[in-house]
mmCIF file of C-alpha atoms in Angstrom:
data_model
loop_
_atom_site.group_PDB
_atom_site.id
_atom_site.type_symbol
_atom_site.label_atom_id
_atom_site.label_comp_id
_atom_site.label_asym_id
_atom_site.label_seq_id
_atom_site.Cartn_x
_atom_site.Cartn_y
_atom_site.Cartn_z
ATOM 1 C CA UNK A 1 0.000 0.000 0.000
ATOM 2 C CA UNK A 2 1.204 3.064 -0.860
ATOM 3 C CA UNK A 3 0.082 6.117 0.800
ATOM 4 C CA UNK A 4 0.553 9.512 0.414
ATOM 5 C CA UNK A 5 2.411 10.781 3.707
ATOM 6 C CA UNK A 6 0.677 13.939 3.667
ATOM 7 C CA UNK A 7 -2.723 12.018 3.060
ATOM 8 C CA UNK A 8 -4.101 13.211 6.160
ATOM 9 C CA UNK A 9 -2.418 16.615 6.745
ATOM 10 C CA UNK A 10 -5.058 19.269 7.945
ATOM 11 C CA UNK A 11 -7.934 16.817 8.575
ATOM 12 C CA UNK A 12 -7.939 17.548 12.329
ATOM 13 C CA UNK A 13 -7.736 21.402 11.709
ATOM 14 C CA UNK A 14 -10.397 21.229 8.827
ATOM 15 C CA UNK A 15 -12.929 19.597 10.753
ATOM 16 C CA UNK A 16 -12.158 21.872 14.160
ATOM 17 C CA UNK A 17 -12.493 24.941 12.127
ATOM 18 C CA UNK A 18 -16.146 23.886 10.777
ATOM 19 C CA UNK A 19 -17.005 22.582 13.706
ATOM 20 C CA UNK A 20 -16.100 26.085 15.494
ATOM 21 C CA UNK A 21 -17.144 27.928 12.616
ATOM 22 C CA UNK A 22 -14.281 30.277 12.352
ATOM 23 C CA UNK A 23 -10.770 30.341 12.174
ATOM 24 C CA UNK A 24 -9.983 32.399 15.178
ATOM 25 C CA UNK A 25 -12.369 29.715 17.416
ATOM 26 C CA UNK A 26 -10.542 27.182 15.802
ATOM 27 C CA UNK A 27 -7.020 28.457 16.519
ATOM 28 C CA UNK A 28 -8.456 29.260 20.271
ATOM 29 C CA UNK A 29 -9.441 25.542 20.690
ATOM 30 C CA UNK A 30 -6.258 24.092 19.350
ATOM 31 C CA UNK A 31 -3.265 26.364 20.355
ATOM 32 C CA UNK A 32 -2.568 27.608 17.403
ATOM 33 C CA UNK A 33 -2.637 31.486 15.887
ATOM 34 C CA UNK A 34 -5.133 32.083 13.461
ATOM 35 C CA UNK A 35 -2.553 32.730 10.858
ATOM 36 C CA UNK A 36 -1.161 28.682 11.197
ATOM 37 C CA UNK A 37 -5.100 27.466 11.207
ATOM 38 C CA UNK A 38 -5.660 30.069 7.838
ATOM 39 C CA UNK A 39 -2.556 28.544 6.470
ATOM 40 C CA UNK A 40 -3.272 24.944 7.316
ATOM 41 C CA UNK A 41 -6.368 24.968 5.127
ATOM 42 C CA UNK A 42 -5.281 26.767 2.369
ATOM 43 C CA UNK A 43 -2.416 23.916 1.851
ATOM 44 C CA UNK A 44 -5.170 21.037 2.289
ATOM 45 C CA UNK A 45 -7.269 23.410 -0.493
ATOM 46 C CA UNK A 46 -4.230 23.591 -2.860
ATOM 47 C CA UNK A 47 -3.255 19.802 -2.264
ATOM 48 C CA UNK A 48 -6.663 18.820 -3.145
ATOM 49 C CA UNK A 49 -6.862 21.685 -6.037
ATOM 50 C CA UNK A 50 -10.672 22.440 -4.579
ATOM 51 C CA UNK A 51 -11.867 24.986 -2.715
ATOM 52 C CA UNK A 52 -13.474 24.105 0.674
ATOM 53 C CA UNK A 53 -14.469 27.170 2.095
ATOM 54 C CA UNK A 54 -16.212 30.544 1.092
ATOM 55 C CA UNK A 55 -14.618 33.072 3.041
ATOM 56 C CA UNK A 56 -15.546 36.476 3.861
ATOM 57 C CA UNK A 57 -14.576 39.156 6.491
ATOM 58 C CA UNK A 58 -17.845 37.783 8.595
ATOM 59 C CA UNK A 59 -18.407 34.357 7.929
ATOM 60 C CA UNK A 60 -17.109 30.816 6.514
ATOM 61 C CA UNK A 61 -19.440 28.541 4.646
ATOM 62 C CA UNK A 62 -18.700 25.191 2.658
ATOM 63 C CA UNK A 63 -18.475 24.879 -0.909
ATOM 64 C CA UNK A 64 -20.427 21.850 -2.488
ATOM 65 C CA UNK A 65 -16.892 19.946 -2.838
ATOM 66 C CA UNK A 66 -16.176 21.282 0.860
ATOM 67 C CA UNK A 67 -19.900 19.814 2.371
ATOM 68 C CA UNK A 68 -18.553 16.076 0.830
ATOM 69 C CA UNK A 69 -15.032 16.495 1.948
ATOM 70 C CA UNK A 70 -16.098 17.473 5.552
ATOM 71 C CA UNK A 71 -18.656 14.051 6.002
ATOM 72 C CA UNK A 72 -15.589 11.887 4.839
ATOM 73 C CA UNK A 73 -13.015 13.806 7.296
ATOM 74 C CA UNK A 74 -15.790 13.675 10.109
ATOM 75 C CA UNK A 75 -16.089 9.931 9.699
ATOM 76 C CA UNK A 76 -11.975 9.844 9.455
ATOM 77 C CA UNK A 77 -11.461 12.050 12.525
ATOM 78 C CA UNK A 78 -13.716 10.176 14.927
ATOM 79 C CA UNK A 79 -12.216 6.962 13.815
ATOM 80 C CA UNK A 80 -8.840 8.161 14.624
ATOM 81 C CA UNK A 81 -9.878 9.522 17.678
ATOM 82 C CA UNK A 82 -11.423 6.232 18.967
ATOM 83 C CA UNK A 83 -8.162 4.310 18.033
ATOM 84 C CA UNK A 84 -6.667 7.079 20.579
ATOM 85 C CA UNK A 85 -8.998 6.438 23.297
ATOM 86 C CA UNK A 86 -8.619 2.866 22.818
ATOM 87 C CA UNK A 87 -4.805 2.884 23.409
ATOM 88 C CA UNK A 88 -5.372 4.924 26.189
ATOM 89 C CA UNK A 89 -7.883 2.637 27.955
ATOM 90 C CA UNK A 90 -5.365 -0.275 27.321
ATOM 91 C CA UNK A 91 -2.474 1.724 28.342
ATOM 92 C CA UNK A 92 -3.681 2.653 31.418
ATOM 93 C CA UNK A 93 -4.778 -0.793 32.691
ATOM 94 C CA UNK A 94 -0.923 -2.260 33.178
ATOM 95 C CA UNK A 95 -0.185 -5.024 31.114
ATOM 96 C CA UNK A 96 2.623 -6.799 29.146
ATOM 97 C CA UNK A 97 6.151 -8.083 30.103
ATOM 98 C CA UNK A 98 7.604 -6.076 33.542
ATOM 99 C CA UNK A 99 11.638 -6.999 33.487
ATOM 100 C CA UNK A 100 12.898 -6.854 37.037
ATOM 101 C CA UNK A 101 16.778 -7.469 38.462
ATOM 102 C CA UNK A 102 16.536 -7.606 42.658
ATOM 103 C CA UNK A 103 18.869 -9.349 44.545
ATOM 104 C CA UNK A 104 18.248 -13.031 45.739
ATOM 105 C CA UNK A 105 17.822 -12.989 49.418
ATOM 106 C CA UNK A 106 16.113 -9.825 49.240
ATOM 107 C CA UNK A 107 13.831 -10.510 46.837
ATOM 108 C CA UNK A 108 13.036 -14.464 48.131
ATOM 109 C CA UNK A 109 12.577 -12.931 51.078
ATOM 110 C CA UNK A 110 10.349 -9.548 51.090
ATOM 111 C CA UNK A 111 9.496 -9.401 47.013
ATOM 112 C CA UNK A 112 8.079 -12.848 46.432
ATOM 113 C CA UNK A 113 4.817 -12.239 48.226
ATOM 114 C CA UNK A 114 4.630 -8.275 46.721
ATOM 115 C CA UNK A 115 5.257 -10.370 42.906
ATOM 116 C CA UNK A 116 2.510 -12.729 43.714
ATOM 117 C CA UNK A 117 -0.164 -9.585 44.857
ATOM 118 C CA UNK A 118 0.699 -8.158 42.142
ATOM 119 C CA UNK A 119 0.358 -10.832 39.406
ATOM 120 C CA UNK A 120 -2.933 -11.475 41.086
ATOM 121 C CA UNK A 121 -3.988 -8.062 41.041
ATOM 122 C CA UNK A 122 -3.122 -7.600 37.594
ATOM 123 C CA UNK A 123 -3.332 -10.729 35.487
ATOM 124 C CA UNK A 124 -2.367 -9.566 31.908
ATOM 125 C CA UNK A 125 1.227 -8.719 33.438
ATOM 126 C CA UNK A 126 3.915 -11.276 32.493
ATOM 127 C CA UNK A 127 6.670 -11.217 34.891
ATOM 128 C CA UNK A 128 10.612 -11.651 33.906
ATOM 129 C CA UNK A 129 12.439 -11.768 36.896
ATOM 130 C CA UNK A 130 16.351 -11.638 37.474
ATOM 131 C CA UNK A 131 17.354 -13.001 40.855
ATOM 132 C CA UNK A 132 21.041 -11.936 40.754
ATOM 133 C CA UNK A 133 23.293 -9.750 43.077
ATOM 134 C CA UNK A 134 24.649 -8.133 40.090
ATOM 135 C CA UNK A 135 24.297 -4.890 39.101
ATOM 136 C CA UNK A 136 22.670 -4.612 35.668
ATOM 137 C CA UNK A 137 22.262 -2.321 32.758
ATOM 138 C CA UNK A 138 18.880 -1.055 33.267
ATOM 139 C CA UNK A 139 18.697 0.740 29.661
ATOM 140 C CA UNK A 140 20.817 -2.128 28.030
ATOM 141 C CA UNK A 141 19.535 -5.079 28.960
ATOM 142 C CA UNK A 142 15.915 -3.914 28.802
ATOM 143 C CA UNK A 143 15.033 -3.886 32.754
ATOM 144 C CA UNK A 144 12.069 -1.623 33.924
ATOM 145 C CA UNK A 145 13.023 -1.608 36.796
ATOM 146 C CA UNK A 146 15.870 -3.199 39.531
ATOM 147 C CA UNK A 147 15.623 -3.503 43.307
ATOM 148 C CA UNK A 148 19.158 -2.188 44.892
ATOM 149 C CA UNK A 149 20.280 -2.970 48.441
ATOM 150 C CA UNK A 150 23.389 -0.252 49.038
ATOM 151 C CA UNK A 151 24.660 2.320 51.167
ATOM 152 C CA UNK A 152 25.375 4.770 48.553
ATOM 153 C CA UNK A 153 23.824 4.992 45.036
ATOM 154 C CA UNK A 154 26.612 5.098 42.256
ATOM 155 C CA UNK A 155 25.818 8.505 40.716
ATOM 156 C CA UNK A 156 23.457 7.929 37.658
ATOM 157 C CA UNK A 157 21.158 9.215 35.272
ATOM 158 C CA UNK A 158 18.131 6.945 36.520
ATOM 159 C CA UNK A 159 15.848 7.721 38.901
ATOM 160 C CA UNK A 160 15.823 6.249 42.725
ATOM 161 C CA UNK A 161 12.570 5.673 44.893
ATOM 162 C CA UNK A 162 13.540 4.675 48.315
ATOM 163 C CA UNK A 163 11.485 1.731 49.373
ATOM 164 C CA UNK A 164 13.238 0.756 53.050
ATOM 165 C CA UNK A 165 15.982 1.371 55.315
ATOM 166 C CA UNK A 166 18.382 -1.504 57.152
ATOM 167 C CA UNK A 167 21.281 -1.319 59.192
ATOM 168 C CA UNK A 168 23.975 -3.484 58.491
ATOM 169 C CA UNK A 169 25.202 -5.532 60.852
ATOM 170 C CA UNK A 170 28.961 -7.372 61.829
ATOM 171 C CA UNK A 171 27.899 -10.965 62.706
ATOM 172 C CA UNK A 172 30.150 -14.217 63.356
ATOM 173 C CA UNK A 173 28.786 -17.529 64.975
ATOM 174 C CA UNK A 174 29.031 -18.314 68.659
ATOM 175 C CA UNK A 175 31.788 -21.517 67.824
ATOM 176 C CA UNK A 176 33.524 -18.746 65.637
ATOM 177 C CA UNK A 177 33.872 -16.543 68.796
ATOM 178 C CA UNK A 178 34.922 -19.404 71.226
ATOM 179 C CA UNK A 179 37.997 -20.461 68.610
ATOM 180 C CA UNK A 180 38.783 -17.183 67.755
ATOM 181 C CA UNK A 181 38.029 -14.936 70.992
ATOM 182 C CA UNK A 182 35.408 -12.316 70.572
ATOM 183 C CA UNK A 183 36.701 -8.707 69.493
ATOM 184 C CA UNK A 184 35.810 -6.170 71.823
ATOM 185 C CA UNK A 185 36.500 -3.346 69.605
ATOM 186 C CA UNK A 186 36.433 -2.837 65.688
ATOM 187 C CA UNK A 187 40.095 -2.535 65.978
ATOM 188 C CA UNK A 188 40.379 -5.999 66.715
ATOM 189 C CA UNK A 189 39.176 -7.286 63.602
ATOM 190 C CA UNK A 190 42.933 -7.394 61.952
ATOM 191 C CA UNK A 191 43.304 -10.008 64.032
ATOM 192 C CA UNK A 192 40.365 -12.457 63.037
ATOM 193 C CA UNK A 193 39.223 -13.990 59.418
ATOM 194 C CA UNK A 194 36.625 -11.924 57.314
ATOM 195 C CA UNK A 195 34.503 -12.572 55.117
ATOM 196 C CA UNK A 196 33.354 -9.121 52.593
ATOM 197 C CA UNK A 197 30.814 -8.822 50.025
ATOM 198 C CA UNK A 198 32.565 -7.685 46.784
ATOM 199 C CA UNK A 199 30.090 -5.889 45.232
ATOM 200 C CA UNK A 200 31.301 -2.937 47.967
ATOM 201 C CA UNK A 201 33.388 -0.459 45.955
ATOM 202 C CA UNK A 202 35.921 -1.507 48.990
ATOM 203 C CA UNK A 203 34.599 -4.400 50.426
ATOM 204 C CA UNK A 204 37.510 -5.234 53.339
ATOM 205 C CA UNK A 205 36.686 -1.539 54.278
ATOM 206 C CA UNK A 206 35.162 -1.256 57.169
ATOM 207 C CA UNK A 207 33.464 1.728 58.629
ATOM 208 C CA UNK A 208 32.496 1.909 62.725
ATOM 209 C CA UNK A 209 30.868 5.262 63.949
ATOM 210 C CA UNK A 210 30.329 6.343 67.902
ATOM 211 C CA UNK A 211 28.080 8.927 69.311
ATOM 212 C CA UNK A 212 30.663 9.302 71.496
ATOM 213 C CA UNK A 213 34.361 8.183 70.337
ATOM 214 C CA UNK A 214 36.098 9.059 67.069
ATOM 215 C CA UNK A 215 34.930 7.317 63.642
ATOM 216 C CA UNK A 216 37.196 3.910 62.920
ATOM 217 C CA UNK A 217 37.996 2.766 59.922
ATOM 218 C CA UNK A 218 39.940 -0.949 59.333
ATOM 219 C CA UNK A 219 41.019 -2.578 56.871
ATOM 220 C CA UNK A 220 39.691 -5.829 57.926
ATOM 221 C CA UNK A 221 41.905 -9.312 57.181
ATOM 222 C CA UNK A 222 39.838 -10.783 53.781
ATOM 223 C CA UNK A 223 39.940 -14.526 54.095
ATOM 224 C CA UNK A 224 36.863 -14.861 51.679
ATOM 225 C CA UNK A 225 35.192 -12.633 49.215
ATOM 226 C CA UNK A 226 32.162 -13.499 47.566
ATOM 227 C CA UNK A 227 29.419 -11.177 45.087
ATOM 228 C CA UNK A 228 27.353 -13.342 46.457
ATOM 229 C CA UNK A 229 25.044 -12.719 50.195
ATOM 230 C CA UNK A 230 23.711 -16.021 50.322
ATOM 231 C CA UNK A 231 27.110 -17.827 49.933
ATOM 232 C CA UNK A 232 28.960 -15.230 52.579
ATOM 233 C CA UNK A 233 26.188 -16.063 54.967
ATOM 234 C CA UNK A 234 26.592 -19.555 54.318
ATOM 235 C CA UNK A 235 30.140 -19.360 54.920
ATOM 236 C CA UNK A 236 29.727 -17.343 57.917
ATOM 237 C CA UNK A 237 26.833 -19.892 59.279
ATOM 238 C CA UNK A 238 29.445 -22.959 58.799
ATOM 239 C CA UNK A 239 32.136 -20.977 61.360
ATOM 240 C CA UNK A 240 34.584 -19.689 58.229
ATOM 241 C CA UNK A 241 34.932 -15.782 60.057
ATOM 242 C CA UNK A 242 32.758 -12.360 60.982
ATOM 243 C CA UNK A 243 30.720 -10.686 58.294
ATOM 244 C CA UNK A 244 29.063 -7.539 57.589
ATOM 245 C CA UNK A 245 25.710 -8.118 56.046
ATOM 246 C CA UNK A 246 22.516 -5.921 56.141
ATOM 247 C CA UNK A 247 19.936 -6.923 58.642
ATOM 248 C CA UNK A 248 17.483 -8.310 56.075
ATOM 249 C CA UNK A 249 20.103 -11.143 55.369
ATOM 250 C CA UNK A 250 20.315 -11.872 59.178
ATOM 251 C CA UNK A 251 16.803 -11.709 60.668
ATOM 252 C CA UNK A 252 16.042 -15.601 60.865
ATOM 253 C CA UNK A 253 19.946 -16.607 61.655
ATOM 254 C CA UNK A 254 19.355 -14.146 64.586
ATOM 255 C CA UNK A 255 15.861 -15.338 65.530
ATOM 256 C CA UNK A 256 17.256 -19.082 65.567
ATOM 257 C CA UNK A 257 20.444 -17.572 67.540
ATOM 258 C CA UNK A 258 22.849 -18.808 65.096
ATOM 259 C CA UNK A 259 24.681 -15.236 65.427
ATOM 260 C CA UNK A 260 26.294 -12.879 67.335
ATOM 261 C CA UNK A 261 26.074 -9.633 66.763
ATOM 262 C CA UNK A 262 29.156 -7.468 67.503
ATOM 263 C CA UNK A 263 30.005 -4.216 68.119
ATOM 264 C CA UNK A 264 26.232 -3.231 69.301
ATOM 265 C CA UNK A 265 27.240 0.363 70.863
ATOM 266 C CA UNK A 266 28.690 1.273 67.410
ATOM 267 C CA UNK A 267 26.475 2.963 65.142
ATOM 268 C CA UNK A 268 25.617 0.857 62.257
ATOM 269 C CA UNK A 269 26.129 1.956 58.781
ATOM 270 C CA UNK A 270 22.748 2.085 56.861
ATOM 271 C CA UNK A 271 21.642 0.484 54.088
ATOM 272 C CA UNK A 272 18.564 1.671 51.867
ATOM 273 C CA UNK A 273 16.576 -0.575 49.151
ATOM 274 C CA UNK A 274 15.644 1.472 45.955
ATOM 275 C CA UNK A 275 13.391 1.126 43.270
ATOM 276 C CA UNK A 276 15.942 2.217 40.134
ATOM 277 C CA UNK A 277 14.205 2.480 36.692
ATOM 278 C CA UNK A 278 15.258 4.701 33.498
ATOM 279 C CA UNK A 279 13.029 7.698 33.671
ATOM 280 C CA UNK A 280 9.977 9.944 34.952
ATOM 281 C CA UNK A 281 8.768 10.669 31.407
ATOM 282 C CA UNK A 282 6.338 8.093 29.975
ATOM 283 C CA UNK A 283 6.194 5.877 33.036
ATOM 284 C CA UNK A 284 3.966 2.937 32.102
ATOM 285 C CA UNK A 285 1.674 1.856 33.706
ATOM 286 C CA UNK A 286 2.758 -1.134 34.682
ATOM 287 C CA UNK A 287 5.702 0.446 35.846
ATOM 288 C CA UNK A 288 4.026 2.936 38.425
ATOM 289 C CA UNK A 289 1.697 -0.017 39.544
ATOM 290 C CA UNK A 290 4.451 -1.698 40.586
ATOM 291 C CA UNK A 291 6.234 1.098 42.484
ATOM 292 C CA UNK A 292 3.262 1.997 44.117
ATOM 293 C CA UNK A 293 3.229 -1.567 45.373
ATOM 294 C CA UNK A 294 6.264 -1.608 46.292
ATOM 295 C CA UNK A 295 5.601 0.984 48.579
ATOM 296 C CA UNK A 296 2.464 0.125 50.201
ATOM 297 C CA UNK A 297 4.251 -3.500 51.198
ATOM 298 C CA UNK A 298 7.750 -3.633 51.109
ATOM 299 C CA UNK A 299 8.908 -3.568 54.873
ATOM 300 C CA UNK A 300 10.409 -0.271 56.100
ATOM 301 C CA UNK A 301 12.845 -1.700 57.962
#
């Protein structure tokens, strides 16, 4: 097929200006000067090589060609303008594919049951879901949206919604402590095994603020290092060395008292959960849905 790709130019403004009945109503009604509206219909006149409209300084009237060109555009003009509505309606009810990264603990542990509200709330979403502690290309690899656990956002161009805040926590088992002794002070750590989380821009960098003593930092002793939270806490859990893991990680090791926590009169660095996705603009619907969700249920801390 075809077409002409200035087949439709000046439909819209045609039928606006008859339905107003002048150009100046016309040009009110669609943001446009009177001049542009004038202008448009004397091109769509010229293209057609028929005149439309009698003009005169008081009124507009249709010519004989003008009164059959204006039924067909009518016709054409609502047709288009229910294909628009339609899209809207089905844009605003969320549907398709929604492409999520979160990490794996975090999101077995506090995004399963949000997932399953929300594929039950809205059934013509199709979930693809990344379980991974990796950092990935939201804009490259197609992602809506990702589900970060840090303290400190790497400086970006997409946009953050904080969802929760943690504390991180220094942890080591109770048969850890009585081989190795039990540091009394962060200080102490060069002396033990540690086990860091890589993904830290300096993972064997540990951080310990006071209210009342002087910030310490050490570099702590890195016996394992592992991208991985589920494998350090593993390793930590089977009596390998202390760790520093957010609280989320820790809350049913320290339920079952299968840690210690050290350090407790230190203030504890803190570690937010975002929502990270590409832009403002154009936010889909099924995009918003699910931050919204996100919000109402993921835990605050």
């Amino acid at each position: 097929m075809n077409l002409d790709p200035k087949l439709f130019d000046g439909l819209v403004i045609f039928s606006q200006v008859i339905e107003s009945g002048s150009f100046s109503i016309a040009a009110e009604k669609t943001g446009h000067s009177t001049s542009h509206i004038s202008k448009v219909v004397t091109k769509l006149e010229q293209r057609l090589q028929t005149r439309l409209l009698h003009r005169s300084t008081r009124s507009l009237s249709l010519t004989p060609e003008g009164k059959l060109f204006h039924q067909q555009c009518m016709q054409i003009v609502k047709d288009a303008e229910q294909a628009v509505a339609m899209l809207d309606s089905r844009l605003q009810v969320p549907s398709g594919t929604l492409k999520i990264s979160c990490p794996v603990t975090l999101g077995l542990m506090h995004l399963q049951p949000i997932l399953s509200l929300y594929m039950q709330q809205y059934p013509q979403i199709n979930l693809d879901i990344d379980f991974s502690d990796r950092h990935v290309d939201l804009i490259q690899d197609g992602y809506d949206l990702a589900i970060r656990a840090t303290q400190q956002l790497d400086d970006s161009n997409l946009i953050c919604k904080r969802l929760s805040r943690f504390h991180a926590l220094v942890v080591a088992t109770p048969a850890y402590l009585a081989k190795h002794g039990t540091p009394q002070s962060p200080e102490d750590l060069i002396t033990h095994q540690c086990i860091c989380y890589t993904n830290l821009k300096h993972p064997s960098r540990w951080v310990f603020e006071h209210p009342e003593k002087a910030t310490v930092t050490v570099d702590v002793p890195q016996v394992i290092g592992c991208n991985n939270a589920d494998m350090e806490l593993a390793m930590v859990l089977d009596d390998h060395g202390i760790c520093r893991l957010p609280s989320f990680y820790l809350s049913k090791a320290l339920e079952q008292k299968k840690l210690t926590v050290l350090f407790s009169d230190y203030v504890q660095p803190e570690v937010d959960i975002y929502a990270v996705y590409p832009s403002r603009k154009h936010l889909t619907p099924k995009v918003r849905s699910f931050i919204d969700m996100l919000v109402e249920h993921m835990p605050a801390s």
